[in-house]
Amino acid sequence: MKHFYLFWALLLPFCLSAQLTESFDGEKIDSRNPWQGDTSHFRITPEKELRLHTNATKSEKMLYIRSVSLLGNTWEGKVRNGSVGSYNNCFHFYLWCENANPAQSGYALLLRMGNSKNIDLRWKRGNISENTLITGRTLFEKANQDVYFRVTTDQDSLCTLYSKTEGDTDYVEEGKVTLDSGNASGYYMIVVKYSGDHAKNKYIDDLFIESYTPYKEEPPTPTDPPRLTWLEQDGDTAVILTFDQPVYANEGIFVMSELGRTDIIYQTDDGLLVRPVWPQGFTDQKTYTLSYSNLYDANRSSAFRGECSFTAVCKSFAKGSLLFNEIMADPNLLTALPQTEYVELLNLSGEAIEMEGWTFVYDSREVTLKQSTLLPDHYLILYREGQTIATGDKGKGMPLLNFPAQLANEGKRLQLKDPWGKLIDEVTYGKAIPGKSWERGTDGWYISTDPKGGTPGSSNSDPYYIPEEPEPEQPPVAPFTLVFNELLPNPYTNEEEYIELYNRSGEEIALTGLAIATRKSDGSLNTSYHLTPLPPIQAGAYLLLSKSAASVARRYTILYPEHIHEVKLPILNNEGSNLVLFRTADGVVIDEVSYSPQWHDSSIKENKGVALERIDPDKPTQDETNWTSAAATAGHGTPGYRNSQYLQPKDDDPSGIEKPLYSKETESYSIQYDLEQAGYKCRGSIYDLSGRIVSEINNNELLGSSGSLTWNGKGKNGEKLPPGPYILYIELYHDNGDTKRFKEVFLVY
């Protein structure tokens, strides 16, 4: 921290004190103030607001400016989140930060808005620690709400957080805290985090910083060129050059006598250390001369060159210090591990080994290993680039472009050579068994006994292990135990279809071995979509399947998010399809429905977004009278829970309409109903005592078998009705000719 304060103290004579006011009323982001960072990912709207405008891929974008003071300062601004606040959709305002990158070490005062739908203030130390100072109100539980913030600090380090929303008449104090820090000048940063579907709906405006000092870059002071102060051999393939000041080595030329020029060059972030690598390796006790040129100082103002010599001291690896330990030549039938061929190495040398320059030989084909440090008693798994691998708790993967495309199942000779060509290990493995690896033990090689089929990156299995008797298999799912319960073939535009299953068996059902498909006109099935990865479905529970859970949540009420699963599904034809749920092992049909848009209620003139609901899960699936449209009062769909048209067994005459019940919280009236069959339409009105209609509460909407109607207590003119007695009149009518009428006198409050 002392060096940091000194750095800024040197800059202060070149700065002028000012305030920062930013309303984004110019043509460009930096029209008024010198914003830096991801400026191309933001736009100025016609309303003169700053809007995130970037690619639809989950990420974060940053803007920053310098210089601001930590103490004796005030920060203000306004944000609007086009989505509900979450970890991936929020604002991080670094009101003061030592570095332009908050992940670097250094302190920062961080204002977070929307992470947990609330506003809070934190004190951050790079990516090392983060302490919550003030936890404020929940302000981001809904989208598109303007939220104003104000943070103040005084010279005694007292910090206060305020916020204001559209419903507040003035700022609300969220809390106070005393900061434990100095008052060096720093950066002001705005980090906007977003998910893929919310990459263009984050807004910022009306920024204000009371104590802001425009930063003026001073021309660099000419210095002597960097000087090499130390050369150190690093392993058997590299050297480390230490300079007395930062250097720019991206265009550097490094030539080693006998070995030539290398293009493999590494450099530390501070620019003081440069590490060129020669994969062919040094020879023990040989003297080399290193020439370097085209290096620059940190300002890239002038190039310099140099030359130095050293005598190499190379390590000699003993035979067996690095061993072949496991070979997976035939990964077919693997389920718990990726179906990837691999060769595992084990470091038994007792010290770390740099793998760069080692050679893996398959038969006569040589594959050079890449840079990697293999710790003692740890494993290195070699496999073909582009595939996936499991690495275990002590393993490290090395994808290789030239790794054999296919290891021979009949066995092959493998060799391992150190960077100087010395043979360290050699083995010829036996015939492979599908889904089982060869593992090395004290008595030689054996087929893995691990239930997974192999142990990449961890200790080998016990060669004498006798597996326990497997648990008895679950009986296969019986027909009509799991049934189609709700279908959405014709979703709203740009939304996804869904299929709901219901477990009517009384027992938990595992979905292993089940699939859904549509049936062709010749009786055969189209592409099968397996349900095996899904969790079991409990007795009496519902399982909602869709290509997009977010799509379903946008349009319908979700009571149980855990019942909704994203899977691939067959396309449901709007004009009807034959949908089949079946066992993949033997093709036995569990349930089948050939739905039709004609099954919708006659009151539904446009069925887009209206689900078909099963009325009684115990009646035959293909009975068209057992299906109807989801009730309008339920939002035309009940994904993942009991259908609005579900018909429970009732008494002889259970139908009825209850008297309106007033709620002080909502200032509305709830009218409960319970009907003996699905499919009733409703007309409902409110009359005064003289017989005049003063309000309508329902006009020919489709009801469920039970539910409630809501009336806001207002008349036709939109104003609250005067208190007093009124008459509720409801008429229910069904396509089968049934009609019911209800009249109730009630009080309006």
XYZ file of C-alpha atoms in Angstrom:
749
model
C 0.000 0.000 0.000
C 2.879 2.406 0.707
C 4.119 2.139 -2.868
C 0.603 2.649 -4.167
C 0.107 5.889 -2.209
C 3.487 7.171 -3.332
C 2.619 6.521 -6.989
C -0.559 8.562 -6.816
C 1.117 11.265 -4.760
C 3.545 11.768 -7.636
C 0.654 12.207 -10.045
C -1.247 14.782 -8.001
C 0.757 17.826 -9.179
C -0.434 17.107 -12.726
C -4.170 16.867 -11.822
C -6.973 19.398 -11.519
C -9.867 18.817 -9.084
C -13.349 18.603 -10.597
C -16.693 16.831 -10.491
C -17.958 14.158 -12.849
C -21.471 14.482 -14.257
C -22.538 11.962 -16.896
C -25.984 11.954 -18.542
C -24.845 10.253 -21.799
C -26.327 13.037 -23.932
C -23.540 12.964 -26.525
C -23.275 10.905 -29.686
C -20.625 8.596 -28.228
C -20.017 7.067 -24.827
C -16.876 9.147 -24.312
C -18.311 12.398 -25.699
C -18.323 14.023 -22.250
C -15.973 11.875 -20.149
C -13.010 9.639 -21.127
C -14.597 6.212 -20.507
C -12.394 3.229 -21.289
C -12.946 -0.519 -21.396
C -15.598 -2.413 -23.381
C -17.043 0.733 -24.947
C -18.023 -1.065 -28.183
C -20.482 -3.206 -26.222
C -22.625 -0.242 -25.094
C -24.955 2.139 -26.970
C -26.555 5.540 -26.319
C -30.349 5.194 -26.622
C -32.628 7.856 -28.176
C -33.706 8.608 -24.582
C -30.038 9.389 -23.800
C -29.391 6.416 -21.558
C -26.426 4.046 -21.635
C -27.608 0.585 -22.717
C -25.726 -2.721 -22.816
C -25.663 -3.906 -26.438
C -23.608 -7.074 -26.909
C -23.648 -10.686 -28.052
C -26.167 -13.133 -26.575
C -23.567 -15.131 -24.649
C -23.334 -15.103 -20.837
C -20.486 -12.778 -19.829
C -19.765 -9.367 -18.305
C -18.673 -6.008 -19.752
C -16.769 -3.194 -18.036
C -16.304 0.566 -18.313
C -13.885 2.548 -16.157
C -12.511 6.016 -15.594
C -9.854 7.559 -13.368
C -9.221 9.273 -10.919
C -11.600 9.304 -7.915
C -11.055 9.763 -4.178
C -12.248 7.244 -1.627
C -12.918 9.662 1.242
C -14.856 12.911 1.196
C -16.782 11.824 -1.877
C -20.335 11.234 -3.141
C -21.400 8.807 -5.885
C -24.857 8.818 -7.484
C -26.535 7.110 -10.414
C -29.536 5.307 -11.828
C -29.807 1.737 -13.168
C -32.592 -0.300 -14.726
C -32.422 -4.074 -15.125
C -34.482 -5.555 -17.957
C -34.651 -8.841 -16.050
C -35.160 -9.951 -12.471
C -31.926 -9.547 -10.529
C -29.692 -12.635 -10.287
C -26.040 -13.648 -10.105
C -25.824 -13.485 -13.920
C -27.981 -10.348 -14.357
C -26.781 -7.519 -12.114
C -24.653 -4.368 -11.804
C -21.306 -4.096 -9.971
C -20.196 -0.478 -9.392
C -16.606 -0.279 -8.147
C -16.931 3.187 -6.622
C -13.233 3.169 -5.858
C -10.676 0.550 -6.862
C -6.892 0.448 -6.779
C -6.618 -1.341 -10.125
C -8.484 -1.199 -13.436
C -8.963 -4.962 -13.071
C -10.848 -5.769 -9.827
C -9.604 -9.362 -9.911
C -6.028 -8.208 -9.294
C -4.761 -7.797 -5.758
C -5.744 -4.489 -4.257
C -8.650 -2.911 -2.408
C -12.035 -1.844 -3.778
C -15.325 -0.388 -2.496
C -17.964 -2.390 -4.376
C -21.672 -1.536 -4.742
C -23.607 -4.590 -5.960
C -27.139 -4.182 -7.328
C -29.239 -7.210 -8.203
C -26.964 -10.127 -7.261
C -29.525 -11.487 -4.804
C -32.260 -9.128 -6.002
C -31.041 -6.612 -3.392
C -28.519 -3.800 -3.065
C -25.406 -4.170 -0.901
C -22.020 -2.570 -0.269
C -18.830 -4.612 0.039
C -15.122 -4.133 0.749
C -13.067 -6.263 -1.617
C -9.416 -7.353 -1.699
C -8.885 -8.463 -5.321
C -9.967 -12.078 -5.703
C -8.675 -12.954 -2.230
C -11.474 -11.803 0.100
C -14.764 -9.914 0.032
C -16.557 -8.573 3.136
C -20.167 -7.396 3.222
C -20.416 -3.935 4.819
C -24.108 -3.082 4.303
C -26.977 -5.295 3.115
C -29.845 -3.204 1.759
C -33.375 -3.699 0.532
C -34.632 -6.105 -2.107
C -35.041 -3.798 -5.124
C -34.606 -6.083 -8.127
C -37.317 -8.704 -7.638
C -39.028 -7.428 -10.774
C -37.696 -6.222 -14.111
C -37.573 -2.729 -15.643
C -37.660 -0.720 -12.405
C -35.528 2.417 -12.080
C -33.279 2.194 -9.005
C -31.311 5.242 -7.841
C -28.291 4.964 -5.557
C -26.212 7.392 -3.511
C -23.066 6.536 -1.534
C -21.253 9.123 0.587
C -17.961 9.097 2.500
C -16.533 11.735 4.809
C -12.936 12.426 5.775
C -13.376 10.290 8.925
C -14.044 7.195 6.734
C -17.788 7.082 7.558
C -19.604 5.586 4.564
C -23.416 5.741 4.062
C -25.514 3.911 1.449
C -28.858 5.286 0.185
C -31.315 4.006 -2.435
C -34.538 5.170 -4.044
C -37.130 3.582 -6.322
C -40.124 4.961 -8.188
C -42.266 4.409 -5.100
C -39.991 6.408 -2.766
C -40.394 10.155 -2.284
C -36.772 10.531 -1.200
C -33.633 8.468 -0.721
C -33.853 5.724 1.926
C -30.804 5.144 4.112
C -29.685 1.496 3.835
C -26.926 1.659 6.464
C -23.633 3.165 7.637
C -20.166 1.723 8.144
C -16.664 2.993 8.903
C -14.100 2.079 6.252
C -10.637 0.817 7.162
C -8.468 2.241 4.387
C -6.405 5.174 3.229
C -7.454 7.834 0.739
C -5.372 7.137 -2.366
C -6.845 8.029 -5.737
C -8.248 5.128 -7.749
C -10.505 3.938 -10.541
C -14.295 4.126 -10.928
C -15.570 1.000 -12.708
C -18.935 -0.238 -13.937
C -19.256 -4.005 -14.493
C -22.505 -5.257 -16.068
C -23.148 -9.016 -15.773
C -25.688 -10.588 -18.113
C -27.064 -13.915 -19.315
C -27.471 -14.803 -22.983
C -31.111 -13.750 -23.227
C -30.579 -10.420 -21.429
C -27.595 -8.986 -23.315
C -29.383 -5.825 -24.466
C -31.617 -4.687 -21.602
C -29.325 -3.188 -18.942
C -29.511 0.636 -18.588
C -27.374 3.228 -16.755
C -27.858 7.016 -16.474
C -27.414 10.171 -14.365
C -23.973 9.337 -12.938
C -22.352 11.823 -10.560
C -19.035 11.817 -8.673
C -18.365 14.781 -6.409
C -14.610 14.324 -6.102
C -13.220 13.391 -9.521
C -9.838 14.372 -10.915
C -9.370 14.018 -14.691
C -6.231 11.970 -15.249
C -3.544 13.351 -17.505
C -0.936 10.986 -18.896
C 2.585 12.350 -18.580
C 5.146 11.428 -21.242
C 7.518 8.728 -20.010
C 10.862 9.807 -18.685
C 13.737 8.497 -20.805
C 15.573 5.688 -19.022
C 18.532 3.460 -19.655
C 17.678 0.216 -21.507
C 16.873 -2.808 -19.334
C 19.892 -4.730 -18.118
C 20.169 -8.501 -17.650
C 20.969 -9.131 -13.989
C 20.658 -12.924 -13.729
C 20.430 -16.059 -15.901
C 19.239 -19.319 -14.380
C 18.757 -22.722 -15.987
C 15.144 -23.919 -15.554
C 14.962 -27.666 -15.947
C 16.595 -29.301 -18.925
C 14.856 -27.283 -21.649
C 14.620 -23.631 -20.540
C 16.430 -20.678 -18.985
C 15.046 -17.754 -16.971
C 16.368 -14.264 -17.721
C 15.954 -11.629 -14.983
C 16.084 -7.922 -15.985
C 16.409 -4.868 -13.751
C 13.266 -3.284 -15.279
C 10.242 -4.527 -17.250
C 10.848 -5.611 -20.842
C 8.568 -6.261 -23.810
C 9.526 -9.669 -25.263
C 6.623 -10.498 -27.579
C 8.781 -9.802 -30.638
C 12.040 -10.978 -29.066
C 14.537 -13.234 -30.848
C 16.319 -15.850 -28.695
C 19.055 -17.994 -30.280
C 20.943 -20.727 -28.380
C 24.196 -22.086 -29.770
C 23.856 -25.685 -31.027
C 20.054 -25.509 -30.624
C 19.105 -22.496 -32.754
C 16.201 -20.062 -32.398
C 13.095 -20.834 -30.322
C 9.546 -19.546 -30.749
C 8.440 -20.759 -27.299
C 8.763 -17.730 -25.020
C 7.010 -17.039 -21.703
C 7.039 -13.852 -19.641
C 5.765 -12.864 -16.183
C 3.067 -10.200 -15.867
C 5.488 -7.696 -14.366
C 7.814 -8.038 -17.377
C 10.919 -8.710 -15.271
C 11.343 -12.423 -16.077
C 11.538 -14.012 -19.546
C 11.614 -17.805 -20.053
C 12.589 -19.110 -23.527
C 12.294 -22.886 -24.049
C 14.156 -25.293 -26.351
C 12.169 -28.584 -26.405
C 15.140 -30.585 -27.730
C 16.828 -29.993 -24.366
C 20.346 -29.208 -23.185
C 23.284 -31.611 -22.910
C 24.759 -32.105 -19.464
C 28.001 -30.140 -18.798
C 27.876 -28.454 -22.223
C 28.498 -24.676 -22.429
C 25.915 -22.703 -24.417
C 25.844 -19.100 -25.630
C 22.475 -17.329 -25.655
C 21.954 -14.326 -27.944
C 18.834 -12.201 -27.547
C 17.678 -9.235 -29.633
C 14.618 -7.206 -30.599
C 13.673 -6.762 -26.931
C 12.151 -3.430 -25.866
C 11.788 -1.475 -22.665
C 8.315 -1.247 -21.108
C 7.455 1.873 -23.162
C 8.568 0.116 -26.378
C 10.596 3.226 -27.167
C 13.882 1.505 -28.039
C 15.113 -2.014 -28.758
C 18.149 -3.616 -27.146
C 20.167 -6.831 -27.495
C 22.616 -8.903 -25.475
C 24.547 -12.143 -25.102
C 25.450 -14.458 -22.224
C 26.823 -17.959 -21.624
C 26.182 -20.771 -19.149
C 27.112 -24.415 -18.606
C 24.111 -26.746 -18.523
C 23.597 -29.164 -15.664
C 21.010 -31.739 -16.766
C 19.131 -34.203 -14.704
C 19.324 -37.867 -15.604
C 16.083 -39.800 -15.173
C 16.355 -43.337 -13.871
C 14.533 -46.100 -15.679
C 11.138 -46.607 -14.069
C 10.974 -43.127 -12.526
C 7.953 -42.492 -14.772
C 5.768 -45.510 -15.564
C 2.870 -46.543 -17.739
C 0.210 -47.188 -15.100
C -3.109 -47.689 -16.919
C -4.278 -48.256 -20.518
C -7.864 -47.907 -21.773
C -7.811 -49.324 -25.319
C -11.522 -50.139 -25.768
C -13.825 -47.610 -24.011
C -17.025 -49.072 -25.498
C -19.662 -49.904 -22.845
C -18.293 -47.251 -20.453
C -21.075 -45.272 -18.740
C -19.539 -43.825 -15.554
C -16.481 -42.580 -17.488
C -16.249 -40.814 -20.855
C -15.857 -43.229 -23.763
C -12.313 -42.013 -24.433
C -9.145 -44.043 -25.014
C -6.283 -43.007 -22.742
C -2.836 -43.914 -21.420
C -1.990 -42.997 -17.817
C 1.521 -42.204 -16.525
C 2.596 -42.288 -12.845
C 5.474 -40.193 -11.421
C 7.526 -42.355 -9.019
C 10.668 -40.170 -9.124
C 9.988 -38.448 -5.796
C 10.098 -34.958 -7.330
C 8.245 -32.873 -9.898
C 8.951 -33.653 -13.573
C 8.637 -31.160 -16.427
C 6.968 -33.162 -19.212
C 7.854 -30.852 -22.088
C 10.105 -32.726 -24.541
C 9.215 -36.249 -23.337
C 8.141 -38.719 -26.037
C 5.282 -41.222 -25.993
C 5.816 -43.967 -28.586
C 2.858 -46.026 -29.872
C 4.322 -48.955 -31.828
C 6.666 -46.861 -34.011
C 4.718 -43.589 -33.912
C 6.294 -40.855 -31.748
C 4.180 -38.220 -29.978
C 5.956 -35.304 -28.243
C 4.409 -34.290 -24.924
C 3.500 -30.676 -24.118
C 4.507 -28.440 -21.231
C 3.109 -29.700 -17.933
C 4.482 -30.179 -14.430
C 3.789 -33.643 -13.019
C 4.025 -33.751 -9.215
C 5.394 -36.774 -7.326
C 2.899 -39.658 -7.005
C 0.520 -37.900 -9.395
C -0.891 -39.087 -12.690
C -0.777 -37.707 -16.237
C -3.516 -38.956 -18.589
C -2.693 -38.825 -22.307
C -5.636 -38.789 -24.746
C -6.646 -37.461 -28.150
C -7.398 -33.750 -28.442
C -11.095 -32.930 -28.882
C -12.329 -35.665 -26.533
C -13.184 -35.547 -22.820
C -11.441 -37.284 -19.955
C -11.911 -37.892 -16.216
C -8.801 -36.902 -14.250
C -9.509 -38.060 -10.688
C -8.266 -36.391 -7.528
C -4.514 -36.605 -8.307
C -4.603 -36.576 -12.081
C -3.989 -34.110 -14.872
C -5.114 -34.515 -18.469
C -2.943 -33.825 -21.523
C -4.902 -33.698 -24.803
C -2.626 -34.476 -27.755
C -3.401 -33.792 -31.399
C -1.186 -36.706 -32.541
C -2.406 -39.221 -29.968
C -3.487 -42.384 -31.861
C -7.003 -42.082 -33.249
C -7.634 -45.621 -32.016
C -5.553 -47.822 -29.729
C -5.368 -51.389 -31.024
C -7.714 -53.705 -29.114
C -5.415 -56.677 -29.762
C -2.500 -55.048 -27.929
C 0.478 -52.892 -28.894
C 3.942 -51.919 -27.647
C 4.186 -48.577 -25.807
C 7.413 -46.726 -24.938
C 8.218 -43.638 -22.876
C 11.417 -41.656 -23.513
C 12.877 -38.668 -21.671
C 13.841 -35.433 -23.528
C 17.258 -36.932 -24.441
C 15.828 -40.103 -25.930
C 16.556 -42.389 -22.983
C 14.024 -45.229 -22.648
C 12.349 -44.863 -19.233
C 9.524 -47.424 -19.529
C 8.184 -49.948 -22.029
C 5.137 -52.240 -22.037
C 3.117 -54.337 -24.483
C -0.486 -54.500 -23.296
C -2.773 -57.482 -23.856
C -6.110 -57.852 -25.631
C -8.564 -55.201 -24.503
C -11.934 -55.931 -22.897
C -14.703 -53.439 -23.787
C -15.250 -50.912 -20.994
C -12.290 -52.165 -18.888
C -8.750 -50.785 -18.633
C -5.462 -52.565 -18.090
C -3.973 -51.488 -14.723
C -0.465 -51.971 -13.345
C 0.064 -53.707 -10.015
C 2.992 -55.044 -8.012
C 2.614 -58.440 -9.703
C 2.128 -57.129 -13.237
C -0.827 -56.019 -15.326
C -4.480 -56.953 -14.717
C -7.954 -55.969 -15.888
C -9.453 -53.194 -13.736
C -11.956 -54.346 -11.115
C -13.308 -50.848 -10.509
C -17.084 -50.676 -11.206
C -16.483 -47.615 -13.390
C -14.221 -49.646 -15.676
C -11.050 -47.664 -14.946
C -9.362 -45.307 -12.487
C -7.835 -42.420 -14.494
C -6.091 -39.924 -12.221
C -6.443 -41.992 -9.035
C -5.106 -45.163 -7.414
C -5.593 -48.362 -9.366
C -8.269 -50.825 -8.312
C -7.679 -53.884 -6.137
C -6.797 -56.798 -8.440
C -8.354 -59.230 -5.958
C -11.607 -57.307 -5.492
C -14.763 -59.420 -5.703
C -17.795 -57.264 -6.513
C -20.890 -57.526 -4.373
C -24.000 -59.113 -5.748
C -25.938 -56.460 -7.643
C -29.231 -55.317 -6.226
C -32.243 -56.907 -7.866
C -33.453 -54.968 -10.862
C -36.555 -52.881 -10.559
C -39.579 -54.415 -12.276
C -40.314 -52.835 -15.656
C -42.785 -49.964 -15.780
C -46.264 -51.386 -16.342
C -48.677 -49.996 -18.950
C -51.034 -47.220 -17.813
C -49.054 -46.509 -14.624
C -47.519 -43.376 -16.161
C -49.882 -41.428 -18.418
C -49.997 -38.366 -20.639
C -51.767 -35.708 -18.578
C -51.349 -32.356 -20.363
C -50.197 -31.333 -23.856
C -49.274 -27.980 -25.405
C -48.948 -28.638 -29.175
C -49.529 -25.018 -30.249
C -47.499 -22.653 -28.019
C -47.326 -18.899 -28.308
C -45.044 -17.529 -31.037
C -41.327 -18.021 -30.227
C -42.201 -20.245 -27.260
C -41.808 -24.012 -26.787
C -44.216 -26.961 -26.629
C -44.543 -29.134 -23.536
C -45.700 -32.613 -22.482
C -46.811 -33.467 -18.937
C -46.757 -36.992 -17.456
C -48.623 -38.122 -14.321
C -47.742 -41.073 -12.074
C -51.045 -42.770 -11.196
C -49.427 -46.008 -9.942
C -49.196 -45.258 -6.215
C -45.434 -46.011 -6.273
C -42.255 -44.250 -7.364
C -41.444 -44.873 -11.038
C -37.887 -44.765 -12.418
C -37.751 -43.365 -15.941
C -34.775 -45.525 -16.918
C -35.482 -47.289 -20.187
C -38.469 -45.130 -21.145
C -38.770 -42.967 -24.248
C -41.279 -40.781 -26.092
C -41.880 -40.819 -29.853
C -44.584 -40.042 -32.401
C -46.136 -42.874 -34.402
C -46.096 -42.838 -38.200
C -49.154 -43.614 -40.301
C -47.762 -47.118 -41.024
C -47.604 -47.874 -37.291
C -43.830 -47.554 -36.876
C -42.240 -44.976 -34.580
C -40.295 -41.851 -35.466
C -37.141 -40.800 -33.577
C -37.159 -41.861 -29.917
C -36.394 -39.324 -27.166
C -35.099 -41.073 -24.064
C -36.113 -40.138 -20.512
C -33.340 -42.142 -18.802
C -31.344 -39.114 -17.506
C -34.370 -37.754 -15.632
C -34.982 -38.407 -11.906
C -37.681 -40.834 -10.724
C -41.233 -39.529 -10.524
C -42.972 -39.949 -7.182
C -46.418 -41.457 -6.732
C -49.121 -38.931 -7.582
C -46.542 -36.479 -8.940
C -46.238 -34.662 -12.260
C -43.301 -34.403 -14.686
C -43.266 -31.515 -17.176
C -41.027 -31.959 -20.252
C -40.062 -29.069 -22.535
C -37.166 -27.925 -24.679
C -37.066 -24.701 -22.629
C -38.098 -24.342 -18.986
C -37.692 -20.568 -19.299
C -40.223 -20.519 -22.137
C -42.817 -22.295 -19.999
C -42.155 -19.996 -17.025
C -42.649 -16.888 -19.166
C -46.220 -17.825 -20.040
C -47.645 -19.920 -17.206
C -47.761 -20.052 -13.426
C -45.071 -22.380 -12.065
C -45.838 -23.873 -8.640
C -43.135 -26.547 -8.562
C -39.993 -25.659 -10.584
C -38.448 -29.003 -9.636
C -41.119 -30.777 -11.704
C -39.946 -29.072 -14.918
C -37.104 -30.601 -16.955
C -35.453 -29.529 -20.196
C -35.154 -32.420 -22.666
C -35.271 -33.018 -26.389
C -38.811 -33.843 -27.539
C -40.602 -34.806 -30.743
C -42.324 -31.952 -32.550
C -46.056 -31.858 -31.742
C -48.184 -31.168 -34.814
C -50.773 -28.435 -34.247
C -53.301 -30.496 -36.230
C -52.762 -33.626 -34.148
C -50.194 -36.393 -33.656
C -50.023 -39.898 -32.237
C -47.802 -39.611 -29.131
C -46.336 -42.793 -27.576
C -44.649 -43.451 -24.196
C -42.921 -46.839 -24.292
C -40.226 -49.124 -22.888
C -37.139 -49.109 -25.112
C -36.055 -52.635 -24.142
C -39.120 -54.470 -25.458
C -41.251 -51.774 -27.088
C -44.162 -52.201 -24.659
C -46.429 -49.139 -24.759
C -46.974 -47.486 -21.374
C -49.436 -44.881 -22.671
C -50.502 -43.563 -26.062
C -52.662 -40.653 -27.153
C -53.720 -39.504 -30.600
C -54.716 -35.936 -29.775
C -56.670 -33.551 -31.967
C -57.334 -29.789 -31.884
C -61.033 -30.748 -31.998
C -60.674 -31.783 -28.351
C -60.550 -28.118 -27.325
C -63.667 -26.624 -25.783
C -66.074 -25.015 -28.242
C -65.474 -21.622 -26.617
C -61.799 -21.704 -27.666
C -61.693 -20.001 -31.060
C -57.890 -19.626 -31.101
C -55.977 -22.430 -29.346
C -52.499 -20.860 -29.540
C -51.033 -21.060 -26.026
C -53.966 -23.155 -24.713
C -53.020 -26.558 -23.268
C -55.115 -29.727 -23.566
C -55.758 -31.160 -20.088
C -56.773 -34.668 -19.081
C -59.901 -34.602 -16.920
C -59.618 -37.968 -15.143
C -56.266 -39.847 -15.075
C -58.101 -43.105 -14.343
C -60.208 -43.013 -17.497
C -58.904 -44.237 -20.896
C -56.314 -41.948 -22.461
C -57.843 -42.017 -25.940
C -61.352 -41.061 -24.728
C -61.802 -37.648 -26.337
C -64.412 -36.715 -23.706
C -61.625 -37.111 -21.133
C -59.715 -34.121 -22.572
C -60.568 -30.435 -22.789
C -58.976 -27.003 -22.804
C -57.206 -25.699 -19.703
C -59.349 -23.154 -17.885
C -58.914 -19.464 -18.663
C -58.947 -18.794 -14.916
C -55.802 -20.964 -14.656
C -54.002 -19.101 -17.433
C -54.791 -21.808 -20.042
C -52.151 -24.153 -18.635
C -51.068 -25.873 -15.399
C -47.538 -27.191 -16.124
C -46.155 -29.460 -13.406
C -49.184 -29.552 -11.100
C -52.839 -30.689 -10.926
C -54.916 -29.809 -13.970
C -57.506 -27.065 -13.770
C -59.999 -29.513 -15.336
C -59.101 -32.401 -13.015
C -62.345 -33.944 -11.810
C -62.388 -35.449 -8.333
C -65.167 -37.820 -7.208
C -67.978 -35.638 -5.810
C -71.126 -36.017 -3.762
C -74.561 -36.292 -5.387
C -74.879 -32.551 -5.986
C -71.645 -30.797 -5.074
C -71.925 -27.971 -7.587
C -72.017 -24.536 -6.114
C -70.917 -20.924 -6.101
C -69.888 -19.361 -2.807
C -70.720 -15.841 -1.697
C -67.987 -13.284 -2.624
C -65.287 -13.017 0.038
C -63.540 -9.632 0.471
C -59.756 -9.378 1.041
C -58.341 -6.211 2.640
C -54.860 -7.042 1.333
C -55.879 -7.123 -2.339
C -59.040 -4.955 -2.044
C -60.792 -7.503 -4.245
C -63.467 -10.192 -3.936
C -62.869 -13.931 -4.425
C -65.753 -16.143 -5.609
C -65.040 -19.853 -5.094
C -66.735 -22.467 -7.300
C -66.862 -26.268 -7.379
C -68.467 -28.120 -10.326
C -69.419 -31.730 -11.019
C -67.907 -31.752 -14.525
C -65.397 -29.864 -16.635
C -66.361 -27.706 -19.586
C -68.697 -25.087 -18.098
C -68.588 -21.539 -19.489
C -69.477 -18.660 -17.238
C -71.333 -15.342 -17.479
C -71.268 -13.294 -14.275
C -72.650 -9.865 -13.358
C -73.219 -7.609 -10.325
C -76.651 -5.927 -9.895
C -77.753 -3.189 -7.547
C -81.011 -3.599 -5.590
C -82.984 -1.813 -8.316
C -82.015 -4.544 -10.803
C -79.482 -2.552 -12.843
C -76.243 -4.240 -14.006
C -73.421 -2.256 -12.421
C -70.444 -4.525 -13.187
C -69.423 -7.648 -15.111
C -66.998 -10.167 -13.651
C -66.881 -12.831 -16.363
C -67.990 -13.030 -19.949
C -68.217 -16.510 -21.484
C -64.839 -17.710 -20.151
C -64.095 -21.423 -19.789
C -63.906 -22.531 -16.142
C -62.062 -25.415 -14.556
C -63.765 -28.103 -12.508
C -63.017 -25.985 -9.435
C -61.352 -22.685 -8.706
C -62.169 -19.065 -8.057
C -63.257 -15.907 -9.873
C -61.891 -12.499 -8.910
C -63.753 -9.159 -8.939
C -61.983 -5.871 -8.185
C -65.057 -4.184 -6.662
C -65.281 -1.630 -9.484
C -68.241 -0.689 -11.635
C -68.447 -0.316 -15.397
C -66.947 3.169 -15.143
C -63.830 1.783 -13.474
C -64.552 3.366 -10.092
C -65.187 1.605 -6.792
C -68.866 0.846 -6.161
C -70.429 2.603 -3.161
C -70.660 0.395 -0.051
C -73.891 -1.479 0.446
C -75.806 -4.613 -0.560
C -75.540 -5.946 -4.125
C -76.628 -9.067 -5.997
C -74.214 -11.555 -7.613
C -75.764 -13.401 -10.565
C -73.837 -16.195 -12.314
C -75.003 -18.372 -15.173
C -73.088 -21.545 -16.131
C -73.763 -23.372 -19.391
C -72.257 -26.526 -20.925
C -72.042 -27.799 -24.499
C -74.115 -30.826 -23.425
C -77.027 -28.519 -22.576
C -76.589 -28.391 -18.801
C -77.270 -24.944 -17.323
C -76.869 -23.657 -13.767
C -77.835 -20.303 -12.285
C -76.740 -18.823 -8.977
C -77.872 -15.667 -7.198
C -76.344 -14.343 -3.975
C -76.853 -11.113 -2.024
C -73.611 -9.749 -0.551
C -72.128 -6.575 0.867
C -69.624 -4.311 -0.858
C -67.254 -2.655 1.614
